[in-house]
């Protein structure tokens, strides 16, 4: 809830919803808390229609939540701004990429459509995806409606998509239906009419004019009341698993990574944020054999013993059924991974000596300045500098222990401690600000070279159309020469710069995801501090606003 | 008792006046011999009983002379209240007697007291303020005493490596305790960062070589790879001493503190196993092994903002903005 957090959220919203009204409405709601529609109309100088439209769009995306006003018991609807959900926009590209890796083009487009539209019915989704595939030039035989529907089914069964039904009585508030294991695939069956329409549109897609297809009455596809949306938690869990596998591969070797991947895949059946269900050794061996990874049982046992010793001991043996039962404890895994990120940050920013001090403090608990100087084998002055810069950045906390009743500085011990939670908070803030900075720079460069970029786009469009119409090579060359060589060079540099910024942003989202997951898991076990006085009241207020 | 004697004795001294001339010297040597017989101390009573011939005055003056010559010590008895013991002073410590004391009796007493305190602190030394509290002497007098003792080369001042203003005093021929001079890592009261760094790198290199070797030997068995990449601290000590990097021979403790810093750097890990041989650690063997990091670098530091020194001053509309940031310019080749 820091400035950078909010700033980033609005930057992201501005990207996705370029009209100014959404940003204004959202920022006003963020400042004032939940408000009813009437107040919004009164306070903002925007016509009510526009406000309503932007509220509707944002609500479909869950960025603005509607709930009933419980206090006054009236039937008014309050609109609240959901900051957390806005930041999920950061991870859109990663989610699409995951879908592409797991489910091919069909899956990728399904997820992309859903992300851009918030919630949709399956029927509309199938139609749009199909049309996009055809336009992109894919073979309609391979990517038929049936295949798209199959991908959709797979996505639902893997719980990447969530189902939503509309509550009849409160028709403007939707509730999410939790998909339990029993009613697993409640894919609505499209009615006969619907199928006929879709199939007919598939066959005569390019030739017939559109008048023939349009019927006077609206079509009923059979799933009017069932909407679907993307299940972000599931995607985040998948990304977290990928990070964990990568960590194990770095530490031990490729085979260890594969074993961990198998364990995690076997536990996807019932995902939970804290830990996985127990998996027995025999199951692991069987799955690995079917997956084609050749490993005899002895070797597998050796690897598992090694895995148990690594990455903060996150793979734990809980019993002996089936030759050993193992679970993955995500709390430990995430704290191990975030520790690695923080250590890398400290190493690059302050130097390896500072990292040494940090690790020493973590092992020993609390140390005074003098003790640090003695134990770290570093120059005393340097050690002091490192300790204080880390303290300013929030990685260390200071504890005062007084010998006397008054906190006389000469008679008090000052101990430094490592606080992982605070460190993660400050690193997360840092990442948010970096993300905003990168986005700003991207925007600025685009504005600065707008003319050049426009020119290049026009040239590209002309060339593309020429190639489609099989124009001559000479013509194409002429068009290309509109851009002088210096401009071409500039454009190339610009492209390279944009690519670099995008890559940096993408990698940064991985870190942000990891840090946020760590915070959410450890919120329940945040370090308890003595709370007295006005500071405690302020903290309590912050907690309640964060939870909202 | 003494008083009753005092009344009687004057009558006796008149009879033995002729022998009283020899008695002082004889008395002293006989007192000394008596003290030697009883190294734990001779009480007043015993002296009286042994030297009935001498008067109390003679005895008292003999004792005073012996005390001033520092041949005996005057102590208070703990067993009988109020009596005094005379104890022979250790001849090995007859240095006291070689003190050519000039300037009067009081200074030499103070010097002796100060000297005693310094001696007791053996190789840790004693701080001036502590001497002052113990002897309750004033600063000026204490300074003079210390100066005179120093000039006689009996005590010396040693500067502590931790607090450079603090001086402790100890006997001249004592070697200062390692806690004051700092030990292996300090030379001339300065921390040898370079030396420590070189040792650090050497140990890391040795462990890395061992890891590569183990990977080459066992490409298929991860467990054997792991066990064969361990090296014990004793092995490392012998190797480092053979390489001759250090002028002094290093102990296992020294190397373990260097290895501890390597653990904190995140480059190695440590295990402890029980050992059959009895070595310095006493039935425990510390094994070390080089490890690969979990993450080569965090994405947070892969862009210039992560290591920017003016990150906190960077704002949207200020002198330092991302739009004109020179670090970003350099990074993007603009």
CSV table of N, CA and C in Angstrom, one decimal, chain B residues 144-281:
chain,number,residue,atom,x,y,z
B,144,UNK,N,53.2,9.6,38.4
B,144,UNK,CA,54.6,9.6,38.7
B,144,UNK,C,55.1,8.2,39.0
B,145,UNK,N,54.3,7.5,39.8
B,145,UNK,CA,54.7,6.1,40.1
B,145,UNK,C,54.9,5.2,38.9
B,146,UNK,N,53.9,5.3,38.0
B,146,UNK,CA,54.0,4.5,36.8
B,146,UNK,C,55.2,4.9,36.0
B,147,UNK,N,55.5,6.2,35.9
B,147,UNK,CA,56.6,6.6,35.1
B,147,UNK,C,57.9,6.1,35.7
B,148,UNK,N,58.0,6.1,37.0
B,148,UNK,CA,59.3,5.7,37.6
B,148,UNK,C,59.4,4.2,37.4
B,149,UNK,N,58.3,3.4,37.5
B,149,UNK,CA,58.4,2.0,37.3
B,149,UNK,C,58.8,1.7,35.9
B,150,UNK,N,58.2,2.5,35.0
B,150,UNK,CA,58.5,2.2,33.6
B,150,UNK,C,60.0,2.5,33.3
B,151,UNK,N,60.5,3.6,33.9
B,151,UNK,CA,61.9,3.9,33.6
B,151,UNK,C,62.8,2.8,34.2
B,152,UNK,N,62.4,2.2,35.3
B,152,UNK,CA,63.2,1.1,35.8
B,152,UNK,C,63.0,-0.2,35.0
B,153,UNK,N,62.2,-0.1,34.0
B,153,UNK,CA,62.0,-1.2,33.1
B,153,UNK,C,61.4,-2.4,33.8
B,154,UNK,N,60.5,-2.1,34.7
B,154,UNK,CA,59.8,-3.2,35.4
B,154,UNK,C,58.4,-3.5,34.8
B,155,UNK,N,57.8,-2.4,34.4
B,155,UNK,CA,56.5,-2.6,33.7
B,155,UNK,C,56.5,-1.9,32.4
B,156,UNK,N,55.5,-2.2,31.5
B,156,UNK,CA,55.5,-1.6,30.2
B,156,UNK,C,54.0,-1.3,29.9
B,157,UNK,N,53.8,-0.4,29.0
B,157,UNK,CA,52.4,-0.1,28.5
B,157,UNK,C,52.2,-0.8,27.2
B,158,UNK,N,51.1,-1.4,27.1
B,158,UNK,CA,50.7,-2.1,25.8
B,158,UNK,C,49.4,-1.5,25.3
B,159,UNK,N,49.4,-1.1,24.0
B,159,UNK,CA,48.2,-0.6,23.4
B,159,UNK,C,47.3,-1.7,23.0
B,160,UNK,N,46.0,-1.6,23.3
B,160,UNK,CA,45.1,-2.6,22.9
B,160,UNK,C,44.7,-2.4,21.4
B,161,UNK,N,44.5,-3.5,20.8
B,161,UNK,CA,44.1,-3.4,19.3
B,161,UNK,C,42.7,-2.9,19.1
B,162,UNK,N,41.8,-3.1,20.1
B,162,UNK,CA,40.4,-2.8,19.9
B,162,UNK,C,40.2,-1.4,20.2
B,163,UNK,N,40.8,-0.9,21.3
B,163,UNK,CA,40.6,0.5,21.7
B,163,UNK,C,41.9,1.2,21.7
B,164,UNK,N,42.2,2.0,20.7
B,164,UNK,CA,43.6,2.4,20.5
B,164,UNK,C,44.0,3.4,21.6
B,165,UNK,N,43.0,4.0,22.3
B,165,UNK,CA,43.4,5.0,23.3
B,165,UNK,C,43.8,4.4,24.6
B,166,UNK,N,43.3,3.1,24.8
B,166,UNK,CA,43.4,2.5,26.1
B,166,UNK,C,44.8,1.8,26.2
B,167,UNK,N,45.5,2.1,27.3
B,167,UNK,CA,46.7,1.4,27.5
B,167,UNK,C,46.6,0.6,28.8
B,168,UNK,N,47.1,-0.6,28.6
B,168,UNK,CA,47.2,-1.5,29.8
B,168,UNK,C,48.6,-1.7,30.2
B,169,UNK,N,48.9,-1.9,31.5
B,169,UNK,CA,50.2,-2.0,32.0
B,169,UNK,C,50.4,-3.5,32.4
B,170,UNK,N,51.6,-4.0,32.1
B,170,UNK,CA,51.9,-5.3,32.5
B,170,UNK,C,53.4,-5.4,32.7
B,171,UNK,N,53.8,-6.5,33.3
B,171,UNK,CA,55.2,-6.7,33.6
B,171,UNK,C,56.1,-6.7,32.3
B,172,UNK,N,57.3,-6.3,32.5
B,172,UNK,CA,58.1,-6.0,31.3
B,172,UNK,C,58.3,-7.2,30.4
B,173,UNK,N,58.5,-8.3,31.1
B,173,UNK,CA,58.9,-9.5,30.2
B,173,UNK,C,57.7,-10.3,29.8
B,174,UNK,N,56.5,-9.9,30.2
B,174,UNK,CA,55.3,-10.7,29.8
B,174,UNK,C,54.9,-10.5,28.4
B,175,UNK,N,54.5,-11.6,27.7
B,175,UNK,CA,54.0,-11.4,26.3
B,175,UNK,C,52.5,-11.1,26.4
B,176,UNK,N,52.0,-10.1,25.8
B,176,UNK,CA,50.6,-9.8,25.9
B,176,UNK,C,49.7,-10.9,25.4
B,177,UNK,N,48.6,-11.0,26.0
B,177,UNK,CA,47.6,-12.0,25.7
B,177,UNK,C,47.1,-11.8,24.3
B,178,UNK,N,46.7,-12.8,23.5
B,178,UNK,CA,46.2,-12.6,22.2
B,178,UNK,C,45.0,-11.7,22.1
B,179,UNK,N,44.2,-11.7,23.1
B,179,UNK,CA,43.0,-10.9,23.0
B,179,UNK,C,43.3,-9.4,22.8
B,180,UNK,N,44.5,-9.0,23.3
B,180,UNK,CA,44.9,-7.6,23.2
B,180,UNK,C,45.5,-7.3,21.9
B,181,UNK,N,46.4,-8.2,21.5
B,181,UNK,CA,47.1,-7.9,20.2
B,181,UNK,C,46.3,-8.3,19.0
B,182,UNK,N,45.2,-9.1,19.3
B,182,UNK,CA,44.4,-9.4,18.2
B,182,UNK,C,44.6,-10.8,17.6
B,183,UNK,N,45.8,-11.4,17.8
B,183,UNK,CA,45.9,-12.7,17.3
B,183,UNK,C,46.5,-12.8,16.0
B,184,UNK,N,46.2,-13.8,15.3
B,184,UNK,CA,46.8,-14.1,14.0
B,184,UNK,C,46.5,-13.0,12.9
B,185,UNK,N,45.3,-12.4,13.1
B,185,UNK,CA,44.9,-11.6,12.0
B,185,UNK,C,45.4,-10.1,12.1
B,186,UNK,N,46.0,-9.8,13.2
B,186,UNK,CA,46.4,-8.5,13.4
B,186,UNK,C,47.9,-8.4,13.4
B,187,UNK,N,48.5,-7.5,12.7
B,187,UNK,CA,49.9,-7.3,12.8
B,187,UNK,C,50.2,-5.8,13.1
B,188,UNK,N,50.9,-5.5,14.1
B,188,UNK,CA,51.1,-4.1,14.4
B,188,UNK,C,49.8,-3.3,14.7
B,189,UNK,N,49.0,-4.0,15.4
B,189,UNK,CA,47.7,-3.4,15.8
B,189,UNK,C,46.8,-3.0,14.6
B,190,UNK,N,47.0,-3.6,13.5
B,190,UNK,CA,46.2,-3.3,12.4
B,190,UNK,C,45.6,-4.6,11.8
B,191,UNK,N,44.4,-4.5,11.4
B,191,UNK,CA,43.7,-5.7,10.9
B,191,UNK,C,44.2,-6.0,9.5
B,192,UNK,N,44.7,-7.2,9.2
B,192,UNK,CA,45.3,-7.5,7.9
B,192,UNK,C,44.2,-8.0,7.0
B,193,UNK,N,43.5,-7.1,6.4
B,193,UNK,CA,42.4,-7.5,5.5
B,193,UNK,C,42.9,-8.3,4.3
B,194,UNK,N,44.0,-7.8,3.8
B,194,UNK,CA,44.5,-8.4,2.6
B,194,UNK,C,44.9,-9.9,2.8
B,195,UNK,N,45.5,-10.2,3.9
B,195,UNK,CA,45.9,-11.5,4.3
B,195,UNK,C,44.6,-12.4,4.4
B,196,UNK,N,43.6,-11.9,5.1
B,196,UNK,CA,42.4,-12.7,5.2
B,196,UNK,C,41.8,-12.9,3.9
B,197,UNK,N,41.8,-11.9,3.0
B,197,UNK,CA,41.2,-12.1,1.7
B,197,UNK,C,41.9,-13.2,0.9
B,198,UNK,N,43.2,-13.1,0.9
B,198,UNK,CA,44.0,-14.1,0.2
B,198,UNK,C,43.6,-15.5,0.6
B,199,UNK,N,43.6,-15.7,2.0
B,199,UNK,CA,43.3,-17.0,2.5
B,199,UNK,C,41.9,-17.4,2.1
B,200,UNK,N,41.0,-16.5,2.2
B,200,UNK,CA,39.6,-16.7,1.8
B,200,UNK,C,39.5,-17.3,0.4
B,201,UNK,N,40.2,-16.6,-0.6
B,201,UNK,CA,40.2,-17.1,-2.0
B,201,UNK,C,40.8,-18.4,-2.1
B,202,UNK,N,41.9,-18.6,-1.4
B,202,UNK,CA,42.6,-19.9,-1.6
B,202,UNK,C,41.7,-21.1,-1.1
B,203,UNK,N,41.1,-20.9,0.0
B,203,UNK,CA,40.2,-22.0,0.5
B,203,UNK,C,39.1,-22.2,-0.5
B,204,UNK,N,38.5,-21.1,-1.0
B,204,UNK,CA,37.4,-21.3,-1.9
B,204,UNK,C,37.9,-22.1,-3.1
B,205,UNK,N,39.1,-21.7,-3.6
B,205,UNK,CA,39.6,-22.4,-4.8
B,205,UNK,C,39.8,-23.8,-4.6
B,206,UNK,N,40.4,-24.2,-3.4
B,206,UNK,CA,40.7,-25.6,-3.1
B,206,UNK,C,39.4,-26.4,-3.1
B,207,UNK,N,38.3,-25.8,-2.5
B,207,UNK,CA,37.1,-26.5,-2.4
B,207,UNK,C,36.4,-26.7,-3.7
B,208,UNK,N,36.5,-25.6,-4.6
B,208,UNK,CA,36.0,-25.7,-5.9
B,208,UNK,C,36.6,-26.8,-6.7
B,209,UNK,N,38.0,-26.8,-6.6
B,209,UNK,CA,38.7,-27.9,-7.4
B,209,UNK,C,38.2,-29.2,-7.0
B,210,UNK,N,38.0,-29.4,-5.6
B,210,UNK,CA,37.6,-30.7,-5.2
B,210,UNK,C,36.2,-31.0,-5.8
B,211,UNK,N,35.3,-30.0,-5.8
B,211,UNK,CA,34.0,-30.2,-6.4
B,211,UNK,C,34.0,-30.7,-7.8
B,212,UNK,N,34.9,-29.9,-8.6
B,212,UNK,CA,35.0,-30.3,-10.0
B,212,UNK,C,35.5,-31.7,-10.2
B,213,UNK,N,36.5,-32.1,-9.4
B,213,UNK,CA,37.0,-33.4,-9.4
B,213,UNK,C,35.9,-34.4,-9.2
B,214,UNK,N,35.1,-34.2,-8.2
B,214,UNK,CA,34.1,-35.2,-7.8
B,214,UNK,C,33.0,-35.3,-8.9
B,215,UNK,N,32.7,-34.1,-9.6
B,215,UNK,CA,31.8,-34.2,-10.7
B,215,UNK,C,32.3,-35.1,-11.8
B,216,UNK,N,33.6,-34.9,-12.1
B,216,UNK,CA,34.2,-35.7,-13.1
B,216,UNK,C,34.2,-37.2,-12.8
B,217,UNK,N,34.5,-37.5,-11.5
B,217,UNK,CA,34.6,-38.9,-11.2
B,217,UNK,C,33.3,-39.6,-11.2
B,218,UNK,N,32.2,-38.9,-10.7
B,218,UNK,CA,31.0,-39.6,-10.6
B,218,UNK,C,29.9,-38.9,-11.3
B,219,UNK,N,29.8,-38.9,-12.6
B,219,UNK,CA,28.8,-38.2,-13.3
B,219,UNK,C,27.4,-38.7,-13.1
B,220,UNK,N,27.3,-39.9,-12.6
B,220,UNK,CA,25.9,-40.5,-12.6
B,220,UNK,C,25.4,-40.7,-11.2
B,221,UNK,N,26.3,-40.6,-10.2
B,221,UNK,CA,25.8,-40.9,-8.9
B,221,UNK,C,25.8,-39.6,-8.0
B,222,UNK,N,24.7,-39.0,-7.7
B,222,UNK,CA,24.8,-37.8,-7.0
B,222,UNK,C,25.2,-37.9,-5.6
B,223,UNK,N,24.9,-39.0,-5.0
B,223,UNK,CA,25.3,-39.1,-3.6
B,223,UNK,C,26.8,-39.2,-3.4
B,224,UNK,N,27.4,-40.0,-4.3
B,224,UNK,CA,28.9,-40.2,-4.2
B,224,UNK,C,29.6,-38.9,-4.6
B,225,UNK,N,28.9,-38.1,-5.5
B,225,UNK,CA,29.5,-36.8,-5.9
B,225,UNK,C,29.5,-35.9,-4.7
B,226,UNK,N,28.4,-36.0,-3.9
B,226,UNK,CA,28.4,-35.1,-2.8
B,226,UNK,C,29.4,-35.5,-1.7
B,227,UNK,N,29.5,-36.8,-1.4
B,227,UNK,CA,30.4,-37.2,-0.3
B,227,UNK,C,31.8,-37.0,-0.7
B,228,UNK,N,32.1,-37.2,-2.0
B,228,UNK,CA,33.5,-37.0,-2.3
B,228,UNK,C,34.0,-35.6,-2.5
B,229,UNK,N,33.0,-34.7,-2.5
B,229,UNK,CA,33.4,-33.3,-2.6
B,229,UNK,C,33.7,-32.6,-1.2
B,230,UNK,N,33.5,-33.4,-0.1
B,230,UNK,CA,33.8,-32.8,1.2
B,230,UNK,C,35.3,-32.8,1.5
B,231,UNK,N,35.7,-31.8,2.2
B,231,UNK,CA,37.1,-31.8,2.7
B,231,UNK,C,37.0,-31.4,4.2
B,232,UNK,N,37.9,-32.0,5.0
B,232,UNK,CA,37.8,-31.7,6.4
B,232,UNK,C,38.7,-30.5,6.7
B,233,UNK,N,38.4,-29.8,7.8
B,233,UNK,CA,39.2,-28.6,8.1
B,233,UNK,C,40.7,-28.9,8.4
B,234,UNK,N,40.9,-30.1,8.9
B,234,UNK,CA,42.3,-30.5,9.1
B,234,UNK,C,43.1,-30.6,7.8
B,235,UNK,N,42.4,-31.3,6.9
B,235,UNK,CA,43.1,-31.4,5.5
B,235,UNK,C,43.4,-30.0,5.0
B,236,UNK,N,42.4,-29.1,5.1
B,236,UNK,CA,42.6,-27.8,4.6
B,236,UNK,C,43.8,-27.1,5.3
B,237,UNK,N,43.9,-27.3,6.6
B,237,UNK,CA,44.9,-26.6,7.3
B,237,UNK,C,46.3,-27.1,6.8
B,238,UNK,N,46.4,-28.4,6.7
B,238,UNK,CA,47.7,-28.9,6.2
B,238,UNK,C,48.0,-28.4,4.8
B,239,UNK,N,47.0,-28.4,3.9
B,239,UNK,CA,47.3,-27.9,2.6
B,239,UNK,C,47.7,-26.4,2.6
B,240,UNK,N,47.0,-25.6,3.3
B,240,UNK,CA,47.3,-24.2,3.3
B,240,UNK,C,48.7,-23.9,3.9
B,241,UNK,N,49.0,-24.7,5.0
B,241,UNK,CA,50.3,-24.5,5.6
B,241,UNK,C,51.4,-24.9,4.6
B,242,UNK,N,51.1,-26.0,3.8
B,242,UNK,CA,52.1,-26.4,2.9
B,242,UNK,C,52.4,-25.4,1.8
B,243,UNK,N,51.3,-24.7,1.4
B,243,UNK,CA,51.4,-23.7,0.3
B,243,UNK,C,52.2,-22.5,0.8
B,244,UNK,N,52.3,-22.3,2.1
B,244,UNK,CA,53.2,-21.3,2.6
B,244,UNK,C,52.8,-19.9,2.3
B,245,UNK,N,51.5,-19.7,2.3
B,245,UNK,CA,51.0,-18.3,2.1
B,245,UNK,C,51.3,-17.5,3.3
B,246,UNK,N,51.1,-18.1,4.4
B,246,UNK,CA,51.2,-17.3,5.7
B,246,UNK,C,52.6,-17.5,6.2
B,247,UNK,N,53.1,-16.4,6.9
B,247,UNK,CA,54.4,-16.5,7.5
B,247,UNK,C,54.4,-17.4,8.7
B,248,UNK,N,53.2,-17.3,9.4
B,248,UNK,CA,53.1,-18.2,10.6
B,248,UNK,C,52.3,-19.4,10.2
B,249,UNK,N,52.4,-20.4,11.0
B,249,UNK,CA,51.7,-21.6,10.7
B,249,UNK,C,50.3,-21.4,11.3
B,250,UNK,N,49.2,-21.8,10.6
B,250,UNK,CA,47.9,-21.5,11.0
B,250,UNK,C,47.3,-22.7,11.7
B,251,UNK,N,46.5,-22.5,12.7
B,251,UNK,CA,45.9,-23.6,13.4
B,251,UNK,C,44.5,-23.9,12.8
B,252,UNK,N,43.9,-25.0,13.3
B,252,UNK,CA,42.6,-25.4,12.8
B,252,UNK,C,41.6,-24.3,13.1
B,253,UNK,N,41.7,-23.7,14.3
B,253,UNK,CA,40.7,-22.7,14.7
B,253,UNK,C,40.8,-21.5,13.7
B,254,UNK,N,42.0,-21.1,13.3
B,254,UNK,CA,42.1,-20.0,12.4
B,254,UNK,C,41.4,-20.3,11.1
B,255,UNK,N,41.7,-21.5,10.5
B,255,UNK,CA,41.1,-21.8,9.2
B,255,UNK,C,39.6,-21.9,9.4
B,256,UNK,N,39.2,-22.4,10.5
B,256,UNK,CA,37.7,-22.6,10.7
B,256,UNK,C,37.0,-21.2,10.7
B,257,UNK,N,37.7,-20.2,11.2
B,257,UNK,CA,37.1,-18.9,11.2
B,257,UNK,C,37.1,-18.3,9.8
B,258,UNK,N,38.1,-18.6,9.0
B,258,UNK,CA,38.1,-18.2,7.6
B,258,UNK,C,37.0,-18.9,6.8
B,259,UNK,N,36.8,-20.2,7.1
B,259,UNK,CA,35.8,-21.0,6.4
B,259,UNK,C,34.4,-20.5,6.9
B,260,UNK,N,34.3,-20.1,8.1
B,260,UNK,CA,33.0,-19.5,8.5
B,260,UNK,C,32.6,-18.3,7.7
B,261,UNK,N,33.6,-17.5,7.4
B,261,UNK,CA,33.3,-16.3,6.5
B,261,UNK,C,32.9,-16.8,5.1
B,262,UNK,N,33.5,-17.9,4.7
B,262,UNK,CA,33.1,-18.4,3.4
B,262,UNK,C,31.7,-18.9,3.4
B,263,UNK,N,31.3,-19.5,4.5
B,263,UNK,CA,29.9,-20.0,4.6
B,263,UNK,C,29.0,-18.8,4.5
B,264,UNK,N,29.3,-17.7,5.2
B,264,UNK,CA,28.5,-16.5,5.2
B,264,UNK,C,28.4,-15.9,3.8
B,265,UNK,N,29.5,-16.1,3.0
B,265,UNK,CA,29.4,-15.6,1.7
B,265,UNK,C,28.5,-16.5,0.8
B,266,UNK,N,28.1,-17.6,1.3
B,266,UNK,CA,27.2,-18.4,0.5
B,266,UNK,C,27.9,-19.4,-0.4
B,267,UNK,N,29.2,-19.6,-0.3
B,267,UNK,CA,29.9,-20.3,-1.3
B,267,UNK,C,30.1,-21.8,-0.9
B,268,UNK,N,30.1,-22.0,0.4
B,268,UNK,CA,30.3,-23.4,0.9
B,268,UNK,C,29.3,-23.8,2.0
B,269,UNK,N,29.3,-25.1,2.3
B,269,UNK,CA,28.4,-25.5,3.4
B,269,UNK,C,29.2,-26.4,4.3
B,270,UNK,N,28.7,-26.6,5.5
B,270,UNK,CA,29.5,-27.3,6.5
B,270,UNK,C,28.7,-28.4,7.1
B,271,UNK,N,29.3,-29.5,7.4
B,271,UNK,CA,28.7,-30.6,8.1
B,271,UNK,C,29.7,-31.1,9.2
B,272,UNK,N,29.2,-31.6,10.3
B,272,UNK,CA,30.0,-32.1,11.3
B,272,UNK,C,29.8,-33.6,11.5
B,273,UNK,N,30.9,-34.3,11.5
B,273,UNK,CA,30.7,-35.8,11.7
B,273,UNK,C,31.6,-36.2,12.9
B,274,UNK,N,31.3,-37.3,13.4
B,274,UNK,CA,32.1,-37.8,14.5
B,274,UNK,C,33.4,-38.4,13.9
B,275,UNK,N,34.5,-38.2,14.5
B,275,UNK,CA,35.7,-38.7,14.0
B,275,UNK,C,36.3,-39.7,15.0
B,276,UNK,N,37.1,-40.6,14.5
B,276,UNK,CA,37.7,-41.6,15.3
B,276,UNK,C,39.0,-41.1,16.0
B,277,UNK,N,39.7,-40.3,15.2
B,277,UNK,CA,40.9,-39.8,15.7
B,277,UNK,C,40.7,-38.6,16.7
B,278,UNK,N,41.5,-38.5,17.7
B,278,UNK,CA,41.4,-37.4,18.6
B,278,UNK,C,42.2,-36.3,18.1
B,279,UNK,N,41.5,-35.3,17.7
B,279,UNK,CA,42.3,-34.1,17.2
B,279,UNK,C,41.9,-32.9,18.0
B,280,UNK,N,42.2,-31.7,17.4
B,280,UNK,CA,42.0,-30.5,18.2
B,280,UNK,C,40.6,-30.3,18.5
B,281,UNK,N,39.7,-30.7,17.6
B,281,UNK,CA,38.3,-30.5,17.9
B,281,UNK,C,37.7,-31.5,18.9
